[in-house]
CSV table of C-alpha atoms and ligand atoms in Angstrom, one decimal:
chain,number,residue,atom,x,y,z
A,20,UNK,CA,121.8,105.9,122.8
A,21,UNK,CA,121.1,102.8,124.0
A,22,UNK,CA,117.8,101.0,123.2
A,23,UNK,CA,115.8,98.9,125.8
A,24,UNK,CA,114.3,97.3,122.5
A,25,UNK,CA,116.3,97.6,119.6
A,26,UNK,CA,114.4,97.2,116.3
A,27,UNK,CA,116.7,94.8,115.0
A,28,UNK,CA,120.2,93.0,116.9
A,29,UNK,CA,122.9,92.1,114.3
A,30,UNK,CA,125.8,91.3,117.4
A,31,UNK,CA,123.2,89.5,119.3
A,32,UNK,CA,122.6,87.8,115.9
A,33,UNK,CA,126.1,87.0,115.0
A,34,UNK,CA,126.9,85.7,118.9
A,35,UNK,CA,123.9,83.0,118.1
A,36,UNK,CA,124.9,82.0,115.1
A,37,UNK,CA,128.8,82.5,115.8
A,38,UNK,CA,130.0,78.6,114.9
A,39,UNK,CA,128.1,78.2,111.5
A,40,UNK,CA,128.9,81.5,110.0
A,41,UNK,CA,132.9,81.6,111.3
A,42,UNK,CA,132.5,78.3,109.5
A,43,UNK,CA,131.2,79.4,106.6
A,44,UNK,CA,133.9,82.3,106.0
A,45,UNK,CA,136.2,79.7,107.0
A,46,UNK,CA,135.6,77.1,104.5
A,47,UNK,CA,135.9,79.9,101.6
A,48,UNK,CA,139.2,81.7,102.9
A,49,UNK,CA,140.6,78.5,103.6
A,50,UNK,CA,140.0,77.0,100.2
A,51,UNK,CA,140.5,80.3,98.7
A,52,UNK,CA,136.8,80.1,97.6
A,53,UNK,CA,136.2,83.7,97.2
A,54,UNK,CA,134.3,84.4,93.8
A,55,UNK,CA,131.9,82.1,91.4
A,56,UNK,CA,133.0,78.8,93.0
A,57,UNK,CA,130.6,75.9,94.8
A,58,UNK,CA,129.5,78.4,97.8
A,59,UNK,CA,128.1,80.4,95.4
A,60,UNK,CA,126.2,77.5,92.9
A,61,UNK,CA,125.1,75.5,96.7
A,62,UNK,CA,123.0,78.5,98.1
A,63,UNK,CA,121.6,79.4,94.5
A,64,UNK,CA,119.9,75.6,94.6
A,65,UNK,CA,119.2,75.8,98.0
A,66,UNK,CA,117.3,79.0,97.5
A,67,UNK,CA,115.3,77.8,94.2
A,68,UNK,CA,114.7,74.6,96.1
A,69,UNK,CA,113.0,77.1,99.3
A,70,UNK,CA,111.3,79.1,96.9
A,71,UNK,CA,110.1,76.5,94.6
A,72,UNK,CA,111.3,78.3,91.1
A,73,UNK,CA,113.5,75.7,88.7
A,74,UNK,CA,116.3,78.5,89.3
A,75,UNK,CA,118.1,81.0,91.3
A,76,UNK,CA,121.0,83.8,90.6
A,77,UNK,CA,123.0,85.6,92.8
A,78,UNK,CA,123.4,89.0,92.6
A,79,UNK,CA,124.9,91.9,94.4
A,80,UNK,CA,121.7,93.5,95.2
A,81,UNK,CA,118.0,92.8,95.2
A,82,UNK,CA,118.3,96.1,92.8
A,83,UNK,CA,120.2,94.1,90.3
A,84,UNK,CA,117.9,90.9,90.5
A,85,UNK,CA,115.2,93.6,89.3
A,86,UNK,CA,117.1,95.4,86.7
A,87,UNK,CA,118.2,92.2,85.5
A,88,UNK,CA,114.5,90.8,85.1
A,89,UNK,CA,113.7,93.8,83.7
A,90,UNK,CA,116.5,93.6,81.1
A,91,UNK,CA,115.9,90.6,80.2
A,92,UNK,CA,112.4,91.7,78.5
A,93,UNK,CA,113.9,93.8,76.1
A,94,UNK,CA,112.0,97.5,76.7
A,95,UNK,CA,111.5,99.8,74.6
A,96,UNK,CA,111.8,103.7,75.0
A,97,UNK,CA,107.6,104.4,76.0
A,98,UNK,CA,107.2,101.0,77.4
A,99,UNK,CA,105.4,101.0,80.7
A,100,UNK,CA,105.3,99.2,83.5
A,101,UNK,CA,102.8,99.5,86.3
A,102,UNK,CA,104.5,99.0,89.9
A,103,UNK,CA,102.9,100.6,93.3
A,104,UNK,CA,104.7,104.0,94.7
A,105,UNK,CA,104.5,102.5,98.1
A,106,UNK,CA,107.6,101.1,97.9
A,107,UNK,CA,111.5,101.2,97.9
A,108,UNK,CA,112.8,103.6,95.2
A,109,UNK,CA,115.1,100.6,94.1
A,110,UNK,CA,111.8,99.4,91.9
A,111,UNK,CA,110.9,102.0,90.8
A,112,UNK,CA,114.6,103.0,89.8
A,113,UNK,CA,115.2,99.5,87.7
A,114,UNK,CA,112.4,100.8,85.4
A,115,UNK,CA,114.2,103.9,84.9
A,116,UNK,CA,117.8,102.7,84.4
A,117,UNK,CA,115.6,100.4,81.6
A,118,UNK,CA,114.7,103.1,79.9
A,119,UNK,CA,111.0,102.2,80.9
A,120,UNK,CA,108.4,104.5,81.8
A,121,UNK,CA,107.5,103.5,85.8
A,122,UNK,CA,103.5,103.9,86.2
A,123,UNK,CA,102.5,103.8,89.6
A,124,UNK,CA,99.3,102.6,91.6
A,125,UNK,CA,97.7,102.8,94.6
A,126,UNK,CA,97.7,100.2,97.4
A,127,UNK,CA,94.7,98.7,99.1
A,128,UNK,CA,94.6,98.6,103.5
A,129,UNK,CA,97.2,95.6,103.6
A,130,UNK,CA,99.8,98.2,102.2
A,131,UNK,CA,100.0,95.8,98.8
A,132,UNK,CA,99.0,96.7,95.1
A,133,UNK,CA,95.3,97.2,94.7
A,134,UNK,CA,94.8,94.9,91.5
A,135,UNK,CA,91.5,97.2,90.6
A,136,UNK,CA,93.8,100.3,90.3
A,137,UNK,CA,96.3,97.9,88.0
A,138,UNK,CA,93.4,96.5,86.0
A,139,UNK,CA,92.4,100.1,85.3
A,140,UNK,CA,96.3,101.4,85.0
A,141,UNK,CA,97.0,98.9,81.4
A,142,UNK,CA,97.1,100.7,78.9
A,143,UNK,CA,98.3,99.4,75.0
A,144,UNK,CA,101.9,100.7,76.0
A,145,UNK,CA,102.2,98.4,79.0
A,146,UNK,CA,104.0,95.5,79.0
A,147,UNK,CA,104.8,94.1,82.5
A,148,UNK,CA,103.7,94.4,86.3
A,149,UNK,CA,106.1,94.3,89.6
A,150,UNK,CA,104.1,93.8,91.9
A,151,UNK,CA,105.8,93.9,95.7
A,152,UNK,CA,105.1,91.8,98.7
A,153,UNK,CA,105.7,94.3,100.9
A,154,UNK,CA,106.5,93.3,105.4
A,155,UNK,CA,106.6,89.8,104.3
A,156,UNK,CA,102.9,89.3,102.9
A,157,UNK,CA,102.2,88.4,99.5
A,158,UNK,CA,100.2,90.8,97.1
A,159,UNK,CA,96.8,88.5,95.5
A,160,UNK,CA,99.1,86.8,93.1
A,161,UNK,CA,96.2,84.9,91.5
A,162,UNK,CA,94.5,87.9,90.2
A,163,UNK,CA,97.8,89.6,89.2
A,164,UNK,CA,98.9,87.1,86.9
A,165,UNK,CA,95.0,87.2,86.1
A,166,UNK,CA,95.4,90.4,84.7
A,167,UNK,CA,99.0,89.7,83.1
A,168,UNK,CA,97.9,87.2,81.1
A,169,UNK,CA,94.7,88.9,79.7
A,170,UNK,CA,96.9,91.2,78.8
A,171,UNK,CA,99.9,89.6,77.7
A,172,UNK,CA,102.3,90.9,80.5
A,173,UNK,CA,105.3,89.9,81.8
A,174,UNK,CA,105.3,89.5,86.0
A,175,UNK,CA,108.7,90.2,88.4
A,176,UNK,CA,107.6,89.9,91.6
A,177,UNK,CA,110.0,92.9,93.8
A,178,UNK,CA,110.1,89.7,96.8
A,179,UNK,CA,112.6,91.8,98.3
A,180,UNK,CA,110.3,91.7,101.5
A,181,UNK,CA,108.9,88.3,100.7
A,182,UNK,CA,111.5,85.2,101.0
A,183,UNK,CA,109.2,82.4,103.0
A,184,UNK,CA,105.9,84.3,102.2
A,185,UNK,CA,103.2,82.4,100.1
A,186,UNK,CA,99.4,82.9,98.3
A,187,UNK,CA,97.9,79.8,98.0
A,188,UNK,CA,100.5,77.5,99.4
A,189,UNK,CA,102.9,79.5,96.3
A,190,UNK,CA,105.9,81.2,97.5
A,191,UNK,CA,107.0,84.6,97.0
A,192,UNK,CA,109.1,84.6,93.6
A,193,UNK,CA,107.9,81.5,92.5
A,194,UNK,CA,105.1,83.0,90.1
A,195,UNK,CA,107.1,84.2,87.6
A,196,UNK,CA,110.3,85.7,87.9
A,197,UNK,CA,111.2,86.7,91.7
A,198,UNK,CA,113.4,89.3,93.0
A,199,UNK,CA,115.5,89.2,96.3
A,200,UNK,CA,117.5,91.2,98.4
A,201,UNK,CA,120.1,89.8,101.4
A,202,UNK,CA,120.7,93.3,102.1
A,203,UNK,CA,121.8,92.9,106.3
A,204,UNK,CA,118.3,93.8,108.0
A,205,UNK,CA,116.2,91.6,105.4
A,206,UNK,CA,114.4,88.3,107.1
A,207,UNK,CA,117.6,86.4,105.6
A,208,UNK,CA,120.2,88.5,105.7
A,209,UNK,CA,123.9,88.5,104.8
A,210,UNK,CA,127.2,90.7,105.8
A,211,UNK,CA,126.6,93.5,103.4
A,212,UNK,CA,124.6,94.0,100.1
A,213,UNK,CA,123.5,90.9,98.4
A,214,UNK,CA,120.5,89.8,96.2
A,215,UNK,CA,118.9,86.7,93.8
A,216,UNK,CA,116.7,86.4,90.8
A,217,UNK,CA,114.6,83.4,90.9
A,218,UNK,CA,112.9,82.2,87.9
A,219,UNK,CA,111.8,78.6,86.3
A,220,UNK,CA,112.7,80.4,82.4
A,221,UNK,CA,116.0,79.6,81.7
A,222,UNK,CA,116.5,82.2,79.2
A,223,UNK,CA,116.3,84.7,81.6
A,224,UNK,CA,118.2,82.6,84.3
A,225,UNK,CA,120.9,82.8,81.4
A,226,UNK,CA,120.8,86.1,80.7
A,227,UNK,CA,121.1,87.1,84.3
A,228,UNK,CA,124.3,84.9,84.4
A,229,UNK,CA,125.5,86.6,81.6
A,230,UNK,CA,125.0,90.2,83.3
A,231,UNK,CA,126.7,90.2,86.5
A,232,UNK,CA,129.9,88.3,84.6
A,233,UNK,CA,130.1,91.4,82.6
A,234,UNK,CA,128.4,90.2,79.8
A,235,UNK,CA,131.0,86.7,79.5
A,236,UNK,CA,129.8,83.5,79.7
A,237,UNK,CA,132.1,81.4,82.3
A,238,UNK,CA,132.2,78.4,80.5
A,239,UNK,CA,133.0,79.5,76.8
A,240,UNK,CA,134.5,83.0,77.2
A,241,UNK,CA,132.5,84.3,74.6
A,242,UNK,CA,131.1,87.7,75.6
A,243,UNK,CA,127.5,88.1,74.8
A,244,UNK,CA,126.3,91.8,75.6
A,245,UNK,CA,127.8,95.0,77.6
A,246,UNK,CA,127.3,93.7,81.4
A,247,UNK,CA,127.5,94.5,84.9
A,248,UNK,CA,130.0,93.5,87.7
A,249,UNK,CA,127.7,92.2,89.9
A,250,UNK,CA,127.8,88.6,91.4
A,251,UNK,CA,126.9,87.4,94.5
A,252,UNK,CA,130.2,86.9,96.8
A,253,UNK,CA,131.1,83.6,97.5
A,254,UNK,CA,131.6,84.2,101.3
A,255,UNK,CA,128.1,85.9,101.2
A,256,UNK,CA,126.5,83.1,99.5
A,257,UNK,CA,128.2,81.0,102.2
A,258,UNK,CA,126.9,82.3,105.2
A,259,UNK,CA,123.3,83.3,103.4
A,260,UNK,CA,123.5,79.2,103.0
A,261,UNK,CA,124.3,78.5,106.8
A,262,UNK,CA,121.4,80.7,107.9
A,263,UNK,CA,118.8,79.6,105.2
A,264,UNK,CA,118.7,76.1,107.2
A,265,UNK,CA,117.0,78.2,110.0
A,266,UNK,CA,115.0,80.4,107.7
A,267,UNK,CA,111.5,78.7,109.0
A,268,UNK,CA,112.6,79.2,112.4
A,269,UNK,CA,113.4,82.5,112.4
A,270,UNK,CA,109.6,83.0,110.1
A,271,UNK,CA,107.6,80.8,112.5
A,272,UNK,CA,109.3,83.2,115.3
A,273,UNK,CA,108.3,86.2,113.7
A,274,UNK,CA,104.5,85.3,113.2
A,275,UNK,CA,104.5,84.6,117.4
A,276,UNK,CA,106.2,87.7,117.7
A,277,UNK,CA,103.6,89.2,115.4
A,278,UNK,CA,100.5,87.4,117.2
A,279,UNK,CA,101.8,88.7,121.1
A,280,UNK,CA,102.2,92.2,119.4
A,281,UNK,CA,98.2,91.5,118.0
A,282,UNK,CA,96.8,90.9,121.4
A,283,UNK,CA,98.6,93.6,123.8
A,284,UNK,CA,97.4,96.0,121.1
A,285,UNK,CA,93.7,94.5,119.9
A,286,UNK,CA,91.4,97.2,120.2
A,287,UNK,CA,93.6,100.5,121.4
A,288,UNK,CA,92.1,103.6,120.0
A,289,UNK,CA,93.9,104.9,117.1
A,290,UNK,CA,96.2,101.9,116.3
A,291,UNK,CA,96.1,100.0,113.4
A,292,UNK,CA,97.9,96.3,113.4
A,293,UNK,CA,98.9,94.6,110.1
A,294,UNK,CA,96.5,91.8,110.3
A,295,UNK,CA,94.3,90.7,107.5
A,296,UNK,CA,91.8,88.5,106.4
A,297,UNK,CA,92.4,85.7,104.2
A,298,UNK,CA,93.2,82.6,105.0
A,299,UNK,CA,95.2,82.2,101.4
A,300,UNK,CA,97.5,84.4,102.7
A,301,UNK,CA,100.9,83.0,104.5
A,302,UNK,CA,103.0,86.6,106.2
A,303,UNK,CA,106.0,86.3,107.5
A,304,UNK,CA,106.4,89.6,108.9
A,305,UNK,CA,109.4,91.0,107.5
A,306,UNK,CA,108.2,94.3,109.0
A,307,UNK,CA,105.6,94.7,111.6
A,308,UNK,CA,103.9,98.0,110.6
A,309,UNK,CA,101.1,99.4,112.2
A,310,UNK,CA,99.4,102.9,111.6
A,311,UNK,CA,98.6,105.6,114.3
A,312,UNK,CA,96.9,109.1,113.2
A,313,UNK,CA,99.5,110.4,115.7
A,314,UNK,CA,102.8,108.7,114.2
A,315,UNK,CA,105.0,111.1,114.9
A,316,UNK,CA,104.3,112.3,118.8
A,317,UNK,CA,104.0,108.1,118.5
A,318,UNK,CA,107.3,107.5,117.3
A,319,UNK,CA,109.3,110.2,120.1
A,320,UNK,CA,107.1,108.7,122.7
A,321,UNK,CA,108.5,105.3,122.0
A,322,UNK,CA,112.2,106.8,121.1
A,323,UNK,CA,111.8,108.0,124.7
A,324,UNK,CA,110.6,104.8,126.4
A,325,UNK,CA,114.0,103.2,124.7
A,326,UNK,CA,111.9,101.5,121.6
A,327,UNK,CA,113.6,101.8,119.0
A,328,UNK,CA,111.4,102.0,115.6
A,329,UNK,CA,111.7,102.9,111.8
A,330,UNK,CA,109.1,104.8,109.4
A,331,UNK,CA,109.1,103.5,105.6
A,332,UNK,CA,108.3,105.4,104.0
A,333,UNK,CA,107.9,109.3,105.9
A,334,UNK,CA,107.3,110.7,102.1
A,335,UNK,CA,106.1,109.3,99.2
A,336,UNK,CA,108.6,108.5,96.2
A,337,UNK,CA,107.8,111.2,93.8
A,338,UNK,CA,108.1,114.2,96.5
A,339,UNK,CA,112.0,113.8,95.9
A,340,UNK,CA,112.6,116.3,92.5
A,341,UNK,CA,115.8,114.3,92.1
A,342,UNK,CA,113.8,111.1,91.4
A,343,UNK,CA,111.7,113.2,88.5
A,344,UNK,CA,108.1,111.2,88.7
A,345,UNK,CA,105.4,112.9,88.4
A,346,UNK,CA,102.9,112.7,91.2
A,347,UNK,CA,100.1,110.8,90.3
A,348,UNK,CA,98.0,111.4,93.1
A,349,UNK,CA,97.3,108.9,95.4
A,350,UNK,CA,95.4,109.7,98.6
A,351,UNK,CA,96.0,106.2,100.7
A,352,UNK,CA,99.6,105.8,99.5
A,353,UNK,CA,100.2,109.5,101.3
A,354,UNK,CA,97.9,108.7,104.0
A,355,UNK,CA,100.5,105.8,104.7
A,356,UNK,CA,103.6,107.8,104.8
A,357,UNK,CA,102.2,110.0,107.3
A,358,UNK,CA,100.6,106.8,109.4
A,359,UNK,CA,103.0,104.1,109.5
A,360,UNK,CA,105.9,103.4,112.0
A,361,UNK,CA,107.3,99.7,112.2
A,362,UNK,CA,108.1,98.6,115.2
A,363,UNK,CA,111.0,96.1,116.4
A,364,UNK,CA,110.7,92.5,115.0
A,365,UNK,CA,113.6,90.4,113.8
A,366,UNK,CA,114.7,86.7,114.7
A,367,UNK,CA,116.5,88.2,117.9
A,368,UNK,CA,112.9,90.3,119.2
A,369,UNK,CA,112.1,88.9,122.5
A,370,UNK,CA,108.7,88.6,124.3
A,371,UNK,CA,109.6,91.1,126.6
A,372,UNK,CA,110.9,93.5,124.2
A,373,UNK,CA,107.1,93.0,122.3
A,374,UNK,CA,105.8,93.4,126.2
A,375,UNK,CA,107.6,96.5,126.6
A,376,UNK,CA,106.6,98.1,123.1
A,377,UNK,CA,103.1,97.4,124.2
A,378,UNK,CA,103.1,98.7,127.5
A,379,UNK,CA,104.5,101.9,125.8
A,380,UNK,CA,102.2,102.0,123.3
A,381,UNK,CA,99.4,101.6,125.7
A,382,UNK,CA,100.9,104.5,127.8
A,383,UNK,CA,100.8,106.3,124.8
A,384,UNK,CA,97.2,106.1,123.7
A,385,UNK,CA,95.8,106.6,127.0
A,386,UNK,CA,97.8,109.9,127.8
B,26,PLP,C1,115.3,96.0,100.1
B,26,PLP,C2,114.4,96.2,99.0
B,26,PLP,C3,114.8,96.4,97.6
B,26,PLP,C4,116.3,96.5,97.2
B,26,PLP,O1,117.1,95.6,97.7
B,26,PLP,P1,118.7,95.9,97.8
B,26,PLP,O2,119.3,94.6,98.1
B,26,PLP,O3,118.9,96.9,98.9
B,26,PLP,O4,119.1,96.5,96.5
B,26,PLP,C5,113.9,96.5,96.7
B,26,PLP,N1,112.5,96.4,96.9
B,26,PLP,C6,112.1,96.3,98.2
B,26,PLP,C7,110.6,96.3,98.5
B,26,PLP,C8,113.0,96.2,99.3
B,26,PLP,O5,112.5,96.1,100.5
């Protein structure tokens, strides 16, 4: 069917943006740029340079830019390390496929890691911390590395959701070592799957090199572990580096999107709206979430009023046997998967599809 709002607009996207990305796939079919060549080496400075971290990989996937990190710290069999259920299996996975023992924690009412229920979660087998900016706001970054460093920790920030979000004036992946994904419907998006590790520690940076080349070092040929095949394409890199240029546009359109959303639905029984104190905080709203106690006869309202809208996540991660975590019992991160429901926002979201969500909304809480 055909939405009157559609929760995100890829054609609409591409018929913007039409001359720069045609030129970007241009430039690397023409020149037969297709794998590890400049494309690839000008977005990955471009991106450290946005996210202010000495370095940046590309990657097939945010998934590999957290395996990777991951990987790179050497983890032992019984190793733990504490990340938050409330998010996409692909964390929680990279601590698995590492042969790591995933411990997770609840979130607190801005859908990010509670840092009290981390504090409490180290134990002497822990030795790292993802924590994940989830809808484009940062977790408190200052008290996680806090707590890392009393402990002796390593941090990889999952910034999958988080490119252009900061805590303090910091950016998302700049703390330690930062995870991305370019997967299509992310804030910067590419053609198809695509991802970046940023770090300022050049080992890792290194060793993340190393990995996706299948364990070969470019320059010397020497071969220096059992990789992956998993670079960054060129032409990806190419048009992820056309459309970083209007990366603070598209963010700065978001958060007015964001702010007509906050006052058509200010004060309506029964809705929640993702807005939170603390000046620190900088959100780009990679998702705008809210929470209804009545999500679902929400959600086929909305369907039915054309809005289109997505629910992440409708069950928490360790409900699936297949992904063979045990539950560890966290009331608010359940309460969330029955209470949340984003609603359209992407560069291409008008005001009158935010008018129109409203109106629905509205319609909704006052039947
Ligand atoms: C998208 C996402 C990932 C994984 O990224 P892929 O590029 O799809 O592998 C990981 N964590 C979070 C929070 C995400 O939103």
């Amino acid at each position: 069917m055909a939405y009157r709002v559609p929760f995100v607009d890829p054609r609409t996207h591409y018929r913007r943006y039409k001359a720069e990305i045609d030129g970007a796939l241009s430039d690397c079919l023409e020149n037969g740029d297709l794998i590890h060549r400049r494309q690839l080496f000008g977005f990955e400075k471009n991106l450290a340079a946005y996210v202010g971290s000495g370095d940046a990989v590309g990657l097939a996937s945010g998934y590999h830019a957290l395996h990777f990190a991951l990987w790179a710290k050497k983890l032992r069999e019984g190793d733990e390390v504490i990340t938050v259920a409330h998010t996409f299996a692909a964390t929680i996975s990279a601590i698995v496929h590492v042969n790591a023992t995933p411990v997770l924690v609840e979130v607190g009412p801005d859908h990010n890691m509670d840092m009290n229920a981390l504090e409490k979660a180290v134990t002497p087998r822990t030795r790292g911390i993802i924590p994940v900016h989830l809808n484009g706001r940062m977790c408190d970054m200052e008290r996680c590395m806090a707590i890392a460093k009393k402990h002796s920790l390593f941090v990889v920030e999952d910034s999958c959701q988080g490119l252009g979000a900061s805590f303090k004036g910091k950016r998302g992946g700049a703390w330690e070592t930062g995870c991305f994904s370019f997967y299509p419907f992310k804030a910067l998006g590419g053609l198809g799957d695509g991802g970046a590790l940023t770090t300022s520690d050049p080992e890792i940076a290194q060793t993340a090199r190393w990995l996706r080349y299948n364990g070969e070092d470019r320059l010397t040929g020497e071969f220096h572990m059992h990789g992956y095949t998993a670079l960054l394409d060129n032409i990806q890199a190419a048009v992820l580096d056309a459309k970083l240029k209007h990366f603070d546009e598209w963010v700065a359109h978001r958060r007015a999107m964001a702010e007509l959303y906050r006052r058509g639905l200010e004060g309506l029984k029964g809705i929640n709206t993702p807005h939170y104190p603390g000046k620190e905080y900088f959100d780009t709203y990679q998702n705008y979430v809210i929470r209804s106690d009545k999500r679902d006869a929400l959600r086929a309202f909305l369907t039915e009023e054309g809005v289109e809208t997505l629910v992440s996540w409708p069950r928490p991660v360790w409900s699936y046997p297949g992904l063979n975590l045990p539950n560890p019992h966290l009331a608010f991160t359940e309460l969330l998967c029955r209470e949340v429901i984003s609603l359209p926002m992407s560069a291409e979201t008008t005001p009158e599809h935010v008018d129109i969500t409203v109106k629905a909304i509205r319609k909704f809480t006052e039947k």
